[in-house]
């Protein structure tokens, strides 16, 4: 199959102007570009800070938005776009004369995507913040801790990317679907505090049902239970155990050569610390590679904990091509996988080609 034979992406024909930012905004733009959207990134005149995979699939144009020429070109791009993405604090785009009122007046069909940590309103809306701050006020950060220990920031995956960029891409896609071919656009207010709270839906549900303790590290999926944790091995590596269901717990004990009749019951919460000591002591006797072999065919929800350097060589990751070669090293493949209009990592068109397709004339740098 040649490149020309590959079906166009599901968002083919959708034009996106991305005002360059950090983290979640570029991630949302990357997701749309992977899905076939025609994305152009508006950056500073001096050129973009290399964002690696986060900036894949789209060219950039350098504009000084405080000048008449830069503002005029940006407005022309907006007039020809289906989607706008910006990730500044509330009020910044308005001061530049590119807020929702101005842009939707110029292009009533525009979907105006706004990415912030706190949202467009509320007492913290104009405050600075980072992923850790957004997790802190939602209850998520305090819930990610071992018993008696300080909370652990889960990288910046939960706020910036899961609760931020993915939420924005979802909001934009739903607004495009609602707009249809001839309808009006609207503003998408994507806040990381909202997104993190959505990601906590399952935990809020458990709490409402009385199945979640407010003390971190004492619950079944927060390192409190012996069947859901990581255990060090003889070579100072780790195995991950997620043997929640009784059949998986039985297979775990079988692999560890532990007799269930000699152990506390799996769901005896009072004796979880004792049970964890039994499991940990056995895992400490062999290396990670040895335990990986033991559980390779047991279907016990037990897997090795790999580093980023090791992940591309995992048999499942390698078989699906989940991580693919890219400039500077591996990068995640587009997802999810659509069977008829697949997502793909595109080599970006030149800026000149995009401007020509969009019928935008400019003397700006690119």
Short mmCIF file of C-alpha atoms in Angstrom, two decimals:
data_model
loop_
_atom_site.label_atom_id
_atom_site.label_comp_id
_atom_site.label_asym_id
_atom_site.label_seq_id
_atom_site.Cartn_x
_atom_site.Cartn_y
_atom_site.Cartn_z
CA UNK A 1 0.00 0.00 0.00
CA UNK A 2 1.42 3.37 -0.99
CA UNK A 3 1.02 6.57 1.02
CA UNK A 4 -1.65 7.72 -1.43
CA UNK A 5 -3.64 4.54 -0.79
CA UNK A 6 -3.92 5.17 2.96
CA UNK A 7 -7.34 6.61 3.85
CA UNK A 8 -7.46 10.20 4.98
CA UNK A 9 -7.72 10.82 8.70
CA UNK A 10 -11.13 11.34 10.30
CA UNK A 11 -10.50 15.07 10.72
CA UNK A 12 -9.29 15.62 7.17
CA UNK A 13 -10.45 19.03 5.96
CA UNK A 14 -10.57 20.56 9.45
CA UNK A 15 -8.30 23.59 9.76
CA UNK A 16 -6.77 24.46 13.12
CA UNK A 17 -4.77 27.53 14.12
CA UNK A 18 -2.80 26.87 17.28
CA UNK A 19 -1.37 29.76 19.28
CA UNK A 20 1.80 28.24 20.69
CA UNK A 21 1.92 27.40 24.36
CA UNK A 22 3.25 24.66 26.61
CA UNK A 23 2.01 21.20 27.54
CA UNK A 24 -1.73 20.60 27.19
CA UNK A 25 -2.46 23.01 24.31
CA UNK A 26 0.22 21.56 22.03
CA UNK A 27 -0.85 18.06 23.08
CA UNK A 28 -4.43 18.74 21.99
CA UNK A 29 -3.17 20.18 18.69
CA UNK A 30 -0.98 17.08 18.21
CA UNK A 31 -4.00 14.81 18.72
CA UNK A 32 -5.99 16.75 16.12
CA UNK A 33 -3.06 16.70 13.67
CA UNK A 34 -2.64 12.92 14.16
CA UNK A 35 -6.33 12.60 13.28
CA UNK A 36 -5.76 14.37 9.95
CA UNK A 37 -6.56 17.99 10.78
CA UNK A 38 -4.62 20.70 8.92
CA UNK A 39 -2.89 22.50 11.80
CA UNK A 40 -0.64 25.55 11.70
CA UNK A 41 1.14 26.77 14.82
CA UNK A 42 1.50 30.50 15.44
CA UNK A 43 4.71 31.10 17.37
CA UNK A 44 7.05 33.90 18.29
CA UNK A 45 8.93 35.57 15.42
CA UNK A 46 12.28 34.18 16.62
CA UNK A 47 11.00 30.64 16.13
CA UNK A 48 9.58 27.89 18.30
CA UNK A 49 11.13 26.22 21.29
CA UNK A 50 11.48 22.61 20.16
CA UNK A 51 8.66 20.63 21.72
CA UNK A 52 9.70 17.28 20.27
CA UNK A 53 6.77 14.95 19.63
CA UNK A 54 4.36 17.53 21.04
CA UNK A 55 4.84 19.70 17.94
CA UNK A 56 4.75 16.92 15.39
CA UNK A 57 2.55 17.04 12.32
CA UNK A 58 2.27 20.79 11.84
CA UNK A 59 4.38 23.68 10.55
CA UNK A 60 4.78 27.01 12.34
CA UNK A 61 4.62 30.65 11.42
CA UNK A 62 6.34 33.41 13.39
CA UNK A 63 4.10 36.38 14.16
CA UNK A 64 4.43 39.35 16.49
CA UNK A 65 0.80 39.66 17.53
CA UNK A 66 1.37 43.15 18.93
CA UNK A 67 2.14 44.55 15.48
CA UNK A 68 -0.41 45.45 12.82
CA UNK A 69 1.11 42.99 10.35
CA UNK A 70 1.18 40.12 12.83
CA UNK A 71 -2.32 40.81 14.06
CA UNK A 72 -3.66 41.09 10.53
CA UNK A 73 -2.12 37.76 9.49
CA UNK A 74 -3.41 36.04 12.64
CA UNK A 75 -6.90 37.36 11.96
CA UNK A 76 -6.72 36.10 8.39
CA UNK A 77 -5.75 32.66 9.66
CA UNK A 78 -8.67 32.72 12.10
CA UNK A 79 -11.11 33.66 9.33
CA UNK A 80 -10.05 30.55 7.41
CA UNK A 81 -9.91 28.15 10.36
CA UNK A 82 -12.42 25.75 11.85
CA UNK A 83 -10.69 25.64 15.23
CA UNK A 84 -8.55 27.97 17.34
CA UNK A 85 -6.45 26.67 20.25
CA UNK A 86 -4.94 28.96 22.89
CA UNK A 87 -3.55 28.29 26.35
CA UNK A 88 -2.91 31.71 27.86
CA UNK A 89 -4.27 33.09 31.12
CA UNK A 90 -7.77 34.58 30.87
CA UNK A 91 -7.70 38.01 29.27
CA UNK A 92 -4.47 37.66 27.30
CA UNK A 93 -6.10 36.90 23.94
CA UNK A 94 -8.65 39.66 24.57
CA UNK A 95 -5.83 42.18 25.11
CA UNK A 96 -4.31 41.06 21.83
CA UNK A 97 -7.61 41.69 20.06
CA UNK A 98 -8.00 37.97 19.36
CA UNK A 99 -10.50 36.99 22.03
CA UNK A 100 -13.67 35.01 21.34
CA UNK A 101 -15.80 38.07 20.59
CA UNK A 102 -13.45 39.34 17.88
CA UNK A 103 -12.69 35.93 16.39
CA UNK A 104 -16.28 34.68 16.32
CA UNK A 105 -17.36 37.97 14.75
CA UNK A 106 -14.78 37.40 12.01
CA UNK A 107 -15.66 33.69 11.70
CA UNK A 108 -19.00 32.64 13.24
CA UNK A 109 -18.27 28.94 12.50
CA UNK A 110 -15.09 28.96 14.59
CA UNK A 111 -14.66 26.55 17.51
CA UNK A 112 -12.60 28.57 19.99
CA UNK A 113 -10.66 26.20 22.29
CA UNK A 114 -9.33 27.67 25.54
CA UNK A 115 -6.95 25.69 27.76
CA UNK A 116 -6.25 26.86 31.31
CA UNK A 117 -5.54 25.34 34.69
CA UNK A 118 -8.26 27.06 36.70
CA UNK A 119 -10.82 27.90 34.00
CA UNK A 120 -12.04 31.21 32.60
CA UNK A 121 -13.77 32.31 35.81
CA UNK A 122 -13.59 31.88 39.58
CA UNK A 123 -11.31 33.45 42.23
CA UNK A 124 -8.14 31.70 40.98
CA UNK A 125 -8.80 32.15 37.24
CA UNK A 126 -5.99 34.66 36.71
CA UNK A 127 -3.48 33.03 39.06
CA UNK A 128 -0.45 31.10 37.89
CA UNK A 129 -0.34 27.37 38.49
CA UNK A 130 1.08 24.06 37.34
CA UNK A 131 -0.14 20.48 37.19
CA UNK A 132 0.71 19.87 40.86
CA UNK A 133 -1.43 22.84 41.95
CA UNK A 134 -4.47 21.73 39.97
CA UNK A 135 -4.21 18.24 41.42
CA UNK A 136 -3.78 19.68 44.90
CA UNK A 137 -7.14 21.46 45.08
CA UNK A 138 -9.19 18.64 43.51
CA UNK A 139 -8.33 16.00 46.10
CA UNK A 140 -6.38 13.96 43.56
CA UNK A 141 -2.88 14.72 44.83
CA UNK A 142 -3.68 13.94 48.46
CA UNK A 143 -5.11 10.61 47.34
CA UNK A 144 -1.87 9.51 45.66
CA UNK A 145 0.28 8.49 48.60
CA UNK A 146 1.37 5.54 50.63
CA UNK A 147 0.05 5.29 54.15
CA UNK A 148 1.70 7.85 56.40
CA UNK A 149 3.77 9.32 53.58
CA UNK A 150 3.65 12.55 51.61
CA UNK A 151 1.64 12.74 48.37
CA UNK A 152 3.55 11.82 45.20
CA UNK A 153 3.13 14.04 42.10
CA UNK A 154 2.21 11.62 39.27
CA UNK A 155 4.52 13.38 36.79
CA UNK A 156 2.35 15.92 34.94
CA UNK A 157 0.19 13.26 33.33
CA UNK A 158 -3.06 13.80 35.19
CA UNK A 159 -3.49 17.58 34.94
CA UNK A 160 -1.61 18.70 31.84
CA UNK A 161 -2.30 15.77 29.57
CA UNK A 162 -5.22 13.63 30.80
CA UNK A 163 -7.24 16.36 32.47
CA UNK A 164 -6.04 19.09 30.13
CA UNK A 165 -5.03 18.31 26.55
CA UNK A 166 -7.30 15.30 26.11
CA UNK A 167 -10.22 17.21 27.62
CA UNK A 168 -9.64 20.10 25.22
CA UNK A 169 -9.40 17.79 22.20
CA UNK A 170 -12.64 16.09 23.29
CA UNK A 171 -14.39 19.42 23.74
CA UNK A 172 -13.24 20.67 20.36
CA UNK A 173 -14.34 17.48 18.62
CA UNK A 174 -17.80 17.58 20.22
CA UNK A 175 -18.20 21.25 19.26
CA UNK A 176 -17.23 20.44 15.67
CA UNK A 177 -19.76 17.61 15.60
CA UNK A 178 -22.50 19.89 16.95
CA UNK A 179 -21.61 22.62 14.47
CA UNK A 180 -21.89 20.32 11.48
CA UNK A 181 -21.39 21.73 8.01
CA UNK A 182 -23.39 24.91 8.30
CA UNK A 183 -23.81 25.68 11.98
CA UNK A 184 -22.20 28.13 14.35
CA UNK A 185 -19.10 27.63 16.40
CA UNK A 186 -18.73 28.13 20.14
CA UNK A 187 -16.18 28.60 22.92
CA UNK A 188 -14.70 25.53 24.62
CA UNK A 189 -13.55 26.34 28.17
CA UNK A 190 -11.28 23.42 29.16
CA UNK A 191 -9.88 23.69 32.69
CA UNK A 192 -7.45 21.21 34.16
CA UNK A 193 -9.21 21.34 37.54
CA UNK A 194 -12.41 20.25 35.77
CA UNK A 195 -10.58 17.53 33.85
CA UNK A 196 -8.78 16.15 36.90
CA UNK A 197 -12.09 16.03 38.77
CA UNK A 198 -13.60 14.08 35.88
CA UNK A 199 -10.71 11.63 36.01
CA UNK A 200 -11.49 11.17 39.71
CA UNK A 201 -15.08 10.10 38.94
CA UNK A 202 -14.42 6.48 39.89
CA UNK A 203 -12.87 7.48 43.22
CA UNK A 204 -15.72 9.89 44.02
CA UNK A 205 -18.10 7.03 43.22
CA UNK A 206 -16.29 4.66 45.59
CA UNK A 207 -16.37 7.31 48.32
CA UNK A 208 -20.11 7.83 47.86
CA UNK A 209 -20.64 4.10 48.26
CA UNK A 210 -18.56 3.94 51.44
CA UNK A 211 -15.82 1.96 49.71
CA UNK A 212 -13.04 4.56 49.96
CA UNK A 213 -11.17 5.59 53.07
CA UNK A 214 -10.03 9.20 53.36
CA UNK A 215 -6.66 7.94 54.60
CA UNK A 216 -4.34 7.49 51.58
CA UNK A 217 -2.57 4.18 51.22
CA UNK A 218 -5.28 2.15 52.93
CA UNK A 219 -7.54 1.36 49.98
CA UNK A 220 -7.59 -1.44 47.45
CA UNK A 221 -5.98 0.49 44.55
CA UNK A 222 -3.76 3.07 46.30
CA UNK A 223 -1.01 0.73 47.60
CA UNK A 224 -2.98 -0.30 50.68
CA UNK A 225 -3.83 -3.79 49.46
CA UNK A 226 -1.36 -6.67 49.00
CA UNK A 227 -2.89 -7.51 45.63
CA UNK A 228 -2.39 -4.03 44.10
CA UNK A 229 1.12 -2.73 44.58
CA UNK A 230 4.70 -2.90 43.35
CA UNK A 231 7.24 -5.21 44.96
CA UNK A 232 11.04 -5.01 44.84
CA UNK A 233 12.95 -7.96 43.44
CA UNK A 234 16.37 -9.40 44.21
CA UNK A 235 18.06 -7.18 41.62
CA UNK A 236 16.50 -3.94 42.94
CA UNK A 237 13.89 -3.85 40.19
CA UNK A 238 10.12 -4.12 40.62
CA UNK A 239 7.13 -6.25 39.73
CA UNK A 240 3.64 -4.76 39.44
CA UNK A 241 0.77 -6.73 40.93
CA UNK A 242 -2.87 -6.04 40.07
CA UNK A 243 -4.43 -9.32 41.18
CA UNK A 244 -7.73 -7.88 42.42
CA UNK A 245 -10.19 -10.58 41.36
CA UNK A 246 -10.08 -13.89 43.28
CA UNK A 247 -8.94 -15.94 40.30
CA UNK A 248 -5.96 -13.65 39.75
CA UNK A 249 -5.14 -13.63 43.46
CA UNK A 250 -5.13 -17.43 43.42
CA UNK A 251 -2.77 -17.48 40.44
CA UNK A 252 -0.52 -14.93 42.11
CA UNK A 253 -0.19 -17.09 45.21
CA UNK A 254 0.42 -20.13 43.03
CA UNK A 255 3.23 -18.37 41.19
CA UNK A 256 4.73 -17.29 44.50
CA UNK A 257 4.34 -20.84 45.87
CA UNK A 258 2.29 -19.55 48.80
CA UNK A 259 -0.44 -21.69 50.36
CA UNK A 260 -3.66 -19.63 50.73
CA UNK A 261 -4.71 -21.82 53.66
CA UNK A 262 -1.72 -20.50 55.62
CA UNK A 263 -2.45 -16.83 54.86
CA UNK A 264 -5.02 -14.25 55.92
CA UNK A 265 -8.02 -13.83 53.64
CA UNK A 266 -7.45 -11.61 50.61
CA UNK A 267 -10.05 -9.05 51.76
CA UNK A 268 -9.21 -8.99 55.46
CA UNK A 269 -8.23 -5.32 55.51
CA UNK A 270 -6.97 -5.42 59.07
CA UNK A 271 -4.36 -7.99 58.05
CA UNK A 272 -3.33 -6.43 54.74
CA UNK A 273 0.01 -5.20 56.17
CA UNK A 274 0.82 -8.74 57.35
CA UNK A 275 -0.16 -10.23 54.00
CA UNK A 276 1.93 -7.69 52.12
CA UNK A 277 4.99 -8.74 54.10
CA UNK A 278 4.50 -12.36 53.02
CA UNK A 279 4.20 -11.37 49.34
CA UNK A 280 7.12 -8.94 49.51
CA UNK A 281 9.42 -11.49 51.12
CA UNK A 282 8.87 -13.96 48.27
CA UNK A 283 9.33 -11.39 45.49
CA UNK A 284 12.64 -10.36 47.07
CA UNK A 285 14.09 -13.86 46.48
CA UNK A 286 14.31 -13.67 42.67
CA UNK A 287 15.18 -11.17 39.99
CA UNK A 288 12.68 -9.28 37.90
CA UNK A 289 13.55 -11.40 34.86
CA UNK A 290 12.95 -14.60 36.81
CA UNK A 291 9.57 -13.41 38.07
CA UNK A 292 8.63 -12.22 34.59
CA UNK A 293 9.23 -15.76 33.35
CA UNK A 294 7.23 -17.26 36.23
CA UNK A 295 4.18 -15.14 35.45
CA UNK A 296 4.53 -15.07 31.67
CA UNK A 297 1.68 -17.54 31.08
CA UNK A 298 -0.18 -17.43 34.40
CA UNK A 299 -2.64 -14.62 33.57
CA UNK A 300 -2.36 -13.27 37.12
CA UNK A 301 -2.13 -9.53 36.34
CA UNK A 302 1.56 -9.49 37.24
CA UNK A 303 4.03 -7.61 35.03
CA UNK A 304 7.57 -6.25 35.20
CA UNK A 305 7.98 -2.54 35.93
CA UNK A 306 10.01 -1.22 32.99
CA UNK A 307 11.97 1.97 32.55
CA UNK A 308 11.35 4.28 29.61
CA UNK A 309 14.50 2.92 28.00
CA UNK A 310 13.16 -0.64 28.29
CA UNK A 311 9.55 0.03 27.29
CA UNK A 312 10.05 -0.05 23.48
CA UNK A 313 11.34 -3.63 23.75
CA UNK A 314 8.38 -4.99 25.70
CA UNK A 315 6.81 -7.68 23.49
CA UNK A 316 3.33 -6.14 23.56
CA UNK A 317 4.55 -2.56 23.01
CA UNK A 318 6.80 -3.72 20.18
CA UNK A 319 4.14 -5.90 18.51
CA UNK A 320 1.63 -3.05 18.31
CA UNK A 321 4.17 -0.37 17.48
CA UNK A 322 2.93 1.66 20.44
CA UNK A 323 6.24 3.49 20.55
CA UNK A 324 7.75 4.43 17.21
CA UNK A 325 11.09 5.87 16.15
CA UNK A 326 11.14 9.64 15.93
CA UNK A 327 13.62 12.51 15.91
CA UNK A 328 15.67 12.19 19.07
CA UNK A 329 14.22 8.86 20.13
CA UNK A 330 10.97 6.89 20.51
CA UNK A 331 7.64 8.69 20.62
CA UNK A 332 4.09 7.45 21.20
CA UNK A 333 2.14 6.37 18.14
CA UNK A 334 -1.20 8.03 17.35
CA UNK A 335 -4.16 6.55 19.20
CA UNK A 336 -6.86 5.28 19.35
CA UNK A 337 -6.73 2.98 16.33
CA UNK A 338 -9.46 3.46 13.74
CA UNK A 339 -9.81 0.65 11.22
CA UNK A 340 -11.19 2.66 8.29
CA UNK A 341 -9.66 6.14 8.71
CA UNK A 342 -6.50 5.48 10.72
CA UNK A 343 -4.61 8.12 12.61
CA UNK A 344 -0.99 8.57 11.62
CA UNK A 345 2.11 10.62 12.28
CA UNK A 346 2.42 12.97 9.32
CA UNK A 347 5.43 14.85 8.09
CA UNK A 348 4.13 18.41 8.21
CA UNK A 349 3.48 20.41 5.08
CA UNK A 350 5.62 23.49 4.67
CA UNK A 351 4.21 26.71 6.07
CA UNK A 352 3.97 28.07 2.55
CA UNK A 353 1.85 25.11 1.44
CA UNK A 354 -0.55 25.57 4.37
CA UNK A 355 -0.88 29.30 3.76
CA UNK A 356 -1.54 28.63 0.10
CA UNK A 357 -4.25 26.05 0.93
CA UNK A 358 -5.82 28.47 3.38
CA UNK A 359 -5.55 31.38 0.92
CA UNK A 360 -3.66 33.47 3.49
CA UNK A 361 -1.13 36.00 2.28
CA UNK A 362 1.59 37.21 4.62
CA UNK A 363 5.06 38.62 4.77
CA UNK A 364 5.66 37.06 8.18
CA UNK A 365 8.59 34.79 8.99
CA UNK A 366 8.17 31.06 8.59
#
